[in-house]
Amino acid sequence: MTRQKPRILARRLAARSGIFRVEAVDLEFANGERRTFERILGGTDSVMIVPVDADDNLLLAREYAAGSDDYQLGFPKGVVDAGEEIHAAAGRELREEVGLAAARLETVHRVSVVPGYIQHGTRIVLARDLHPDPLPGDEPEPVEVVPWPLADGDGLLARPDFTEARSIAALFLVQRFLARERRAAGGA
Amino acid sequence: MTRQKPRILARRLAARSGIFRVEAVDLEFANGERRTFERILGGTDSVMIVPVDADDNLLLAREYAAGSDDYQLGFPKGVVDAGEEIHAAAGRELREEVGLAAARLETVHRVSVVPGYIQHGTRIVLARDLHPDPLPGDEPEPVEVVPWPLADGDGLLARPDFTEARSIAALFLVQRFLARERRAAGGA
């Protein structure tokens, strides 16, 4: 079924803070139904990097999350700067947060977060062939880097601080990507 | 490493719209570094329901997403009302969006969305033993229900409208849950 998108009757700025702008949108659906929806503007695209080291460990970042007011374990991530190429952004964030550069970067998938409320895409980027090459970042305190065996996804999922849907999706997507790669290489 | 959480020095309402309230929080990290973070208040918990029918089809919902201004395919979801039990909310949303009641509901996992900016938990609930029992919902137009073979997760991931990290995580988490169940039943 191909549906006619709702028609936008009016748009106005409903609120603005230091980093968020909220827009109210008056919509008319194809069936004539009218609703006002709110959405957050200016969602910039981001990258989430899944670094895998030579010992088949995932490298995770443990950082303070203001929304949940606790420390969250997840894959390093960051905003793609204006005009910046995806893998350049991934490589930069990896150097800033984990202190490693990657000779091999591959985009595994693109995901969105809450598309009902925000226009945003996150590219999941697998990073391999790592070597130390730190870059100063803008983090308020040094990021705690937590290595985790790639083979122990179940243990990672059981951790109470590994909850973000993007990180969970990234874990499974990278496992699938690597399993396909192994099959393509004839199980080698 | 157990880290001391940053100290909250001050909090103030930075913006408010019809549905969003943004709070600015002045933080002092354990190393003395000070930052002002913004977070969205009042994130209510929600449920995402993964319905599996008797023919081993997933039942997905295709709905207009205002943030991305397009139709998105994902698992049915909704807010848990105040005082409502998780499975009651899951059963209600499934009846409203898909028109089916489930005799069997199981919580598979809890995920968060963007914990850096919002306090929010989504329970992933597997729904089985389905029978027709619709309930009127508050959707602006009827939800398009899309059946998808559970065995064809790859085809679902290849769809350009199946992007939300929560739905992708839910797909993999339910596949893992069902695989464990089969193993526990001796491969039957």
Coordinates of C-alpha atoms in Angstrom, one line a residue:
Chain A
M1 CA 0.0 0.0 0.0
T2 CA 1.4 3.4 -1.0
R3 CA 0.0 6.1 1.1
Q4 CA -0.3 9.7 0.5
K5 CA 1.8 11.6 3.0
P6 CA -0.1 14.0 5.3
R7 CA -0.2 17.5 4.0
I8 CA 1.6 20.1 6.2
L9 CA -0.8 23.0 6.8
A10 CA 1.4 25.1 9.1
R11 CA 4.7 24.9 11.0
R12 CA 5.9 27.1 13.8
L13 CA 8.7 27.1 16.4
A14 CA 7.1 25.8 19.6
A15 CA 10.2 26.0 21.8
R16 CA 13.9 26.7 21.7
S17 CA 16.7 26.0 24.2
G18 CA 20.5 26.1 23.9
I19 CA 20.6 22.9 21.8
F20 CA 17.0 21.9 21.0
R21 CA 14.5 23.5 18.7
V22 CA 11.0 22.1 18.8
E23 CA 8.6 22.6 15.8
A24 CA 4.9 22.2 15.9
V25 CA 3.4 20.9 12.6
D26 CA -0.3 21.0 11.7
L27 CA -1.0 18.0 9.5
E28 CA -3.9 16.9 7.4
F29 CA -3.9 13.2 6.7
A30 CA -5.2 11.7 3.5
N31 CA -8.5 10.8 5.2
G32 CA -9.1 14.4 6.2
E33 CA -8.0 13.9 9.8
R34 CA -6.1 16.8 11.3
R35 CA -3.5 16.6 14.0
T36 CA -0.7 18.8 15.4
F37 CA 2.6 16.9 15.9
E38 CA 5.8 18.1 17.5
R39 CA 9.2 17.3 16.3
I40 CA 12.8 18.2 17.3
L41 CA 14.6 20.1 14.5
G42 CA 18.1 20.0 13.4
G43 CA 19.0 16.4 14.2
T44 CA 22.5 16.1 12.7
D45 CA 23.7 12.8 11.5
S46 CA 26.1 10.9 13.6
V47 CA 28.4 7.9 13.6
M48 CA 28.6 5.0 16.0
I49 CA 31.9 3.2 15.8
V50 CA 32.3 -0.5 16.6
P51 CA 36.1 -1.0 17.2
V52 CA 37.3 -4.6 17.1
D53 CA 40.9 -5.1 18.2
A54 CA 43.5 -7.8 17.1
D55 CA 42.3 -10.1 20.0
D56 CA 38.7 -9.9 18.9
N57 CA 37.6 -7.6 21.6
L58 CA 35.0 -4.9 21.2
L59 CA 36.1 -1.6 22.6
L60 CA 33.3 0.2 24.4
A61 CA 33.1 3.6 26.0
R62 CA 31.6 4.2 29.4
E63 CA 30.4 7.8 29.8
Y64 CA 28.1 9.9 31.8
A65 CA 24.6 10.2 30.3
A66 CA 22.7 13.3 31.5
G67 CA 19.3 12.0 30.4
S68 CA 19.4 8.9 32.6
D69 CA 21.9 10.5 35.1
D70 CA 24.2 7.5 35.2
Y71 CA 27.2 6.0 33.4
Q72 CA 26.3 4.2 30.3
L73 CA 28.3 1.6 28.4
G74 CA 28.0 1.8 24.6
F75 CA 30.0 2.1 21.4
P76 CA 31.9 5.4 20.8
K77 CA 29.8 7.8 18.9
G78 CA 29.6 11.4 17.8
V79 CA 28.2 13.9 15.4
V80 CA 29.3 14.2 11.8
D81 CA 30.6 17.7 11.3
A82 CA 29.2 19.8 8.4
G83 CA 31.0 18.7 5.2
E84 CA 32.8 15.9 7.0
E85 CA 32.9 12.5 5.3
I86 CA 31.4 9.6 7.3
H87 CA 34.6 7.6 7.7
A88 CA 36.5 10.7 8.5
A89 CA 34.1 11.4 11.3
A90 CA 34.2 7.8 12.5
G91 CA 38.0 7.9 12.5
R92 CA 38.2 11.2 14.4
E93 CA 35.7 10.2 17.1
L94 CA 37.6 6.9 17.6
R95 CA 40.8 8.8 18.1
E96 CA 39.2 11.3 20.4
E97 CA 37.2 8.8 22.6
V98 CA 39.4 5.7 22.5
G99 CA 42.8 7.1 21.4
L100 CA 43.1 4.7 18.5
A101 CA 43.1 5.2 14.7
A102 CA 41.7 2.5 12.4
A103 CA 43.3 1.5 9.1
R104 CA 40.1 -0.2 8.1
L105 CA 36.6 1.4 8.4
E106 CA 33.5 -0.1 6.9
T107 CA 29.9 1.2 7.1
V108 CA 27.7 -1.7 8.3
H109 CA 24.2 -0.1 8.4
R110 CA 22.3 3.1 8.9
V111 CA 19.8 3.4 11.7
S112 CA 17.5 6.1 13.0
V113 CA 16.5 7.0 16.5
V114 CA 12.8 7.8 17.2
P115 CA 11.9 8.9 13.7
G116 CA 8.5 9.9 15.0
Y117 CA 10.1 12.9 16.8
I118 CA 13.5 13.6 15.2
Q119 CA 15.2 13.5 11.8
H120 CA 18.4 11.7 12.4
G121 CA 20.6 9.0 11.0
T122 CA 23.4 7.1 12.7
R123 CA 25.9 5.2 10.6
I124 CA 27.2 2.1 12.3
V125 CA 30.9 1.8 11.3
L126 CA 33.1 -1.2 12.0
A127 CA 36.7 -0.2 12.8
R128 CA 39.6 -2.6 12.5
D129 CA 43.4 -2.6 12.2
L130 CA 43.8 -0.3 15.1
H131 CA 46.9 1.5 16.3
P132 CA 47.4 4.2 19.0
D133 CA 46.9 7.7 17.7
P134 CA 45.0 9.8 20.2
L135 CA 43.4 13.2 19.4
P136 CA 42.2 15.6 22.1
G137 CA 38.3 15.5 22.4
D138 CA 35.8 17.7 24.1
E139 CA 34.8 15.2 26.8
P140 CA 34.5 16.6 30.3
E141 CA 36.5 13.7 31.7
P142 CA 38.6 10.9 30.1
V143 CA 36.4 8.3 28.5
E144 CA 36.7 4.9 30.2
V145 CA 37.4 2.3 27.5
V146 CA 36.0 -1.1 28.3
P147 CA 37.3 -4.1 26.2
W148 CA 34.7 -6.9 25.8
P149 CA 35.1 -10.2 24.0
L150 CA 33.3 -10.2 20.7
A151 CA 32.3 -13.8 21.3
D152 CA 30.5 -12.8 24.6
G153 CA 27.6 -10.7 23.2
D154 CA 25.3 -12.4 25.7
G155 CA 27.4 -11.2 28.6
L156 CA 27.3 -7.6 27.2
L157 CA 23.6 -7.7 26.8
A158 CA 23.2 -8.8 30.4
R159 CA 25.0 -5.7 31.7
P160 CA 22.6 -3.2 33.3
D161 CA 24.5 -0.2 31.8
F162 CA 24.5 -1.5 28.2
T163 CA 20.9 -0.5 27.3
E164 CA 21.0 1.9 24.4
A165 CA 19.0 0.5 21.4
R166 CA 21.6 1.9 18.9
S167 CA 24.4 0.0 20.7
I168 CA 22.4 -3.2 20.9
A169 CA 21.5 -2.9 17.2
A170 CA 25.1 -2.2 16.4
L171 CA 26.3 -5.3 18.3
F172 CA 24.0 -7.6 16.4
L173 CA 24.6 -5.9 13.0
V174 CA 28.4 -6.2 13.4
Q175 CA 28.1 -9.9 14.5
R176 CA 26.0 -10.5 11.4
F177 CA 28.4 -8.6 9.2
L178 CA 31.4 -10.6 10.5
A179 CA 29.6 -13.9 10.2
R180 CA 28.8 -13.2 6.6
E181 CA 32.4 -12.2 6.0
R182 CA 33.6 -15.5 7.5
R183 CA 31.1 -17.5 5.4
A184 CA 32.3 -15.6 2.2
A185 CA 35.9 -16.5 3.1
G186 CA 34.8 -20.2 3.2
G187 CA 34.7 -20.4 6.9
A188 CA 38.4 -19.6 7.2
Chain B
M1 CA 36.4 1.5 37.5
T2 CA 33.6 2.9 39.6
R3 CA 33.3 6.6 38.9
Q4 CA 31.8 9.3 41.0
K5 CA 28.8 10.8 39.2
P6 CA 29.1 14.5 38.4
R7 CA 27.5 16.8 41.0
I8 CA 24.5 18.7 39.9
L9 CA 25.1 22.4 40.7
A10 CA 21.9 23.9 39.3
R11 CA 19.0 22.9 37.1
R12 CA 16.5 25.1 35.3
L13 CA 13.8 24.8 32.7
A14 CA 15.4 25.9 29.4
A15 CA 12.4 25.4 27.1
R16 CA 8.9 24.1 27.1
S17 CA 6.5 23.2 24.3
G18 CA 3.3 21.3 24.1
I19 CA 4.9 17.9 24.8
F20 CA 8.6 18.6 25.5
R21 CA 10.3 20.1 28.5
V22 CA 14.0 20.8 28.2
E23 CA 16.1 21.1 31.4
A24 CA 19.6 22.7 31.5
V25 CA 21.8 21.1 34.1
D26 CA 25.0 22.6 35.4
L27 CA 27.4 19.7 36.3
E28 CA 30.7 19.4 38.0
F29 CA 32.6 16.3 37.2
A30 CA 34.8 14.5 39.7
N31 CA 37.9 16.1 38.1
G32 CA 36.5 19.6 38.7
E33 CA 35.5 20.1 35.1
R34 CA 32.2 22.0 34.7
R35 CA 29.7 21.7 31.9
T36 CA 26.1 22.6 31.2
F37 CA 24.2 19.7 29.6
E38 CA 20.6 19.7 28.4
R39 CA 18.2 16.9 28.7
I40 CA 14.5 16.3 27.8
L41 CA 12.4 15.7 30.9
G42 CA 9.4 13.5 31.4
G43 CA 10.3 10.6 29.1
T44 CA 7.6 8.1 30.0
D45 CA 8.3 4.4 29.7
S46 CA 7.0 2.6 26.7
V47 CA 6.5 -0.8 25.2
M48 CA 7.4 -2.2 21.8
I49 CA 5.5 -5.3 20.9
V50 CA 6.8 -8.0 18.6
P51 CA 3.8 -10.0 17.5
V52 CA 4.5 -13.4 16.0
D53 CA 1.5 -15.2 14.4
A54 CA 0.7 -18.9 14.0
D55 CA 2.4 -18.9 10.6
D56 CA 5.7 -17.5 12.1
N57 CA 5.1 -14.1 10.6
L58 CA 6.2 -10.9 12.4
L59 CA 3.4 -8.3 12.3
L60 CA 4.8 -4.8 11.7
A61 CA 3.1 -1.4 11.7
R62 CA 3.7 1.2 9.0
E63 CA 2.9 4.7 10.3
Y64 CA 3.7 8.3 9.5
A65 CA 6.7 9.6 11.4
A66 CA 6.7 13.3 11.8
G67 CA 10.5 13.6 12.6
S68 CA 11.6 12.1 9.4
D69 CA 8.4 13.1 7.5
D70 CA 7.9 9.7 5.9
Y71 CA 6.2 6.4 6.6
Q72 CA 8.2 4.1 8.8
L73 CA 7.9 0.3 9.3
G74 CA 8.5 -0.9 12.8
F75 CA 7.0 -2.9 15.6
P76 CA 3.9 -1.5 17.2
K77 CA 4.7 0.6 20.2
G78 CA 3.2 3.0 22.7
V79 CA 3.4 4.7 26.0
V80 CA 2.8 2.9 29.3
D81 CA 0.0 4.8 31.0
A82 CA 0.4 5.9 34.6
G83 CA -0.2 2.9 36.9
E84 CA -0.5 0.5 34.0
E85 CA 1.2 -2.8 34.1
I86 CA 3.8 -3.5 31.3
H87 CA 1.9 -6.4 29.7
A88 CA -1.4 -4.7 30.1
A89 CA 0.1 -1.8 28.1
A90 CA 1.5 -4.1 25.5
G91 CA -1.8 -6.0 25.1
R92 CA -3.7 -2.7 24.8
E93 CA -1.4 -1.2 22.2
L94 CA -1.4 -4.5 20.2
R95 CA -5.2 -4.4 20.1
E96 CA -5.3 -0.7 19.2
E97 CA -2.7 -0.8 16.4
V98 CA -3.0 -4.3 15.0
G99 CA -6.5 -5.3 16.1
L100 CA -5.2 -8.5 17.8
A101 CA -5.1 -9.7 21.4
A102 CA -2.3 -12.0 22.6
A103 CA -2.8 -14.9 25.0
R104 CA 0.9 -15.0 25.6
L105 CA 3.1 -12.0 26.4
E106 CA 6.7 -12.2 27.5
T107 CA 9.2 -9.4 28.2
V108 CA 12.3 -10.1 26.2
H109 CA 14.5 -7.1 27.1
R110 CA 14.6 -3.5 28.2
V111 CA 16.3 -0.9 26.0
S112 CA 16.8 2.9 26.2
V113 CA 16.9 5.5 23.5
V114 CA 19.5 8.2 23.6
P115 CA 20.2 8.1 27.4
G116 CA 22.5 11.1 26.9
Y117 CA 19.5 13.3 26.4
I118 CA 16.4 11.5 27.7
Q119 CA 15.3 9.3 30.6
H120 CA 13.4 6.6 28.9
G121 CA 13.0 2.8 28.9
T122 CA 11.2 0.7 26.3
R123 CA 10.3 -2.9 27.2
I124 CA 10.4 -5.3 24.2
V125 CA 7.5 -7.6 24.6
L126 CA 7.0 -10.8 22.5
A127 CA 3.3 -11.5 21.8
R128 CA 2.0 -14.9 20.7
D129 CA -1.2 -16.9 20.6
L130 CA -3.0 -14.0 18.8
H131 CA -6.7 -13.7 18.1
P132 CA -8.8 -10.8 16.7
D133 CA -10.0 -8.3 19.3
P134 CA -9.6 -4.8 18.1
L135 CA -9.8 -1.7 20.4
P136 CA -10.2 1.8 19.0
G137 CA -6.9 3.7 19.2
D138 CA -5.9 7.4 18.8
E139 CA -4.1 7.0 15.5
P140 CA -5.0 9.7 12.9
E141 CA -5.4 7.0 10.2
P142 CA -5.7 3.2 10.3
V143 CA -2.3 1.6 10.9
E144 CA -1.1 -0.5 7.9
V145 CA -0.2 -3.9 9.3
V146 CA 2.6 -5.6 7.4
P147 CA 3.3 -9.3 8.0
W148 CA 6.9 -10.4 7.5
P149 CA 8.3 -13.9 7.7
L150 CA 10.3 -14.3 10.9
A151 CA 12.8 -16.3 9.0
D152 CA 13.6 -13.4 6.7
G153 CA 15.2 -10.9 9.0
D154 CA 17.7 -10.1 6.4
G155 CA 15.0 -9.0 4.0
L156 CA 13.4 -6.8 6.7
L157 CA 16.8 -5.2 7.5
A158 CA 17.2 -4.4 3.8
R159 CA 14.0 -2.3 3.6
P160 CA 14.7 1.4 3.5
D161 CA 11.8 2.2 5.8
F162 CA 12.8 -0.3 8.6
T163 CA 15.5 1.9 10.2
E164 CA 14.6 2.6 13.9
A165 CA 17.3 1.3 16.2
R166 CA 14.7 0.0 18.7
S167 CA 12.9 -2.1 16.0
I168 CA 16.3 -3.5 14.7
A169 CA 17.3 -4.3 18.3
A170 CA 13.9 -5.9 18.9
L171 CA 14.2 -8.1 15.8
F172 CA 17.5 -9.5 16.9
L173 CA 16.6 -9.8 20.6
V174 CA 13.4 -11.8 19.7
Q175 CA 15.3 -14.0 17.2
R176 CA 17.8 -14.8 20.0
F177 CA 15.0 -15.4 22.6
L178 CA 13.2 -17.8 20.2
A179 CA 16.5 -19.6 19.3
R180 CA 17.2 -20.2 23.0
E181 CA 13.6 -21.4 23.6
R182 CA 14.0 -23.9 20.7
R183 CA 17.4 -25.1 22.2
A184 CA 15.8 -25.4 25.6
A185 CA 13.1 -27.6 24.1
G186 CA 15.7 -29.9 22.7
G187 CA 15.5 -28.5 19.1
A188 CA 11.9 -29.5 18.8

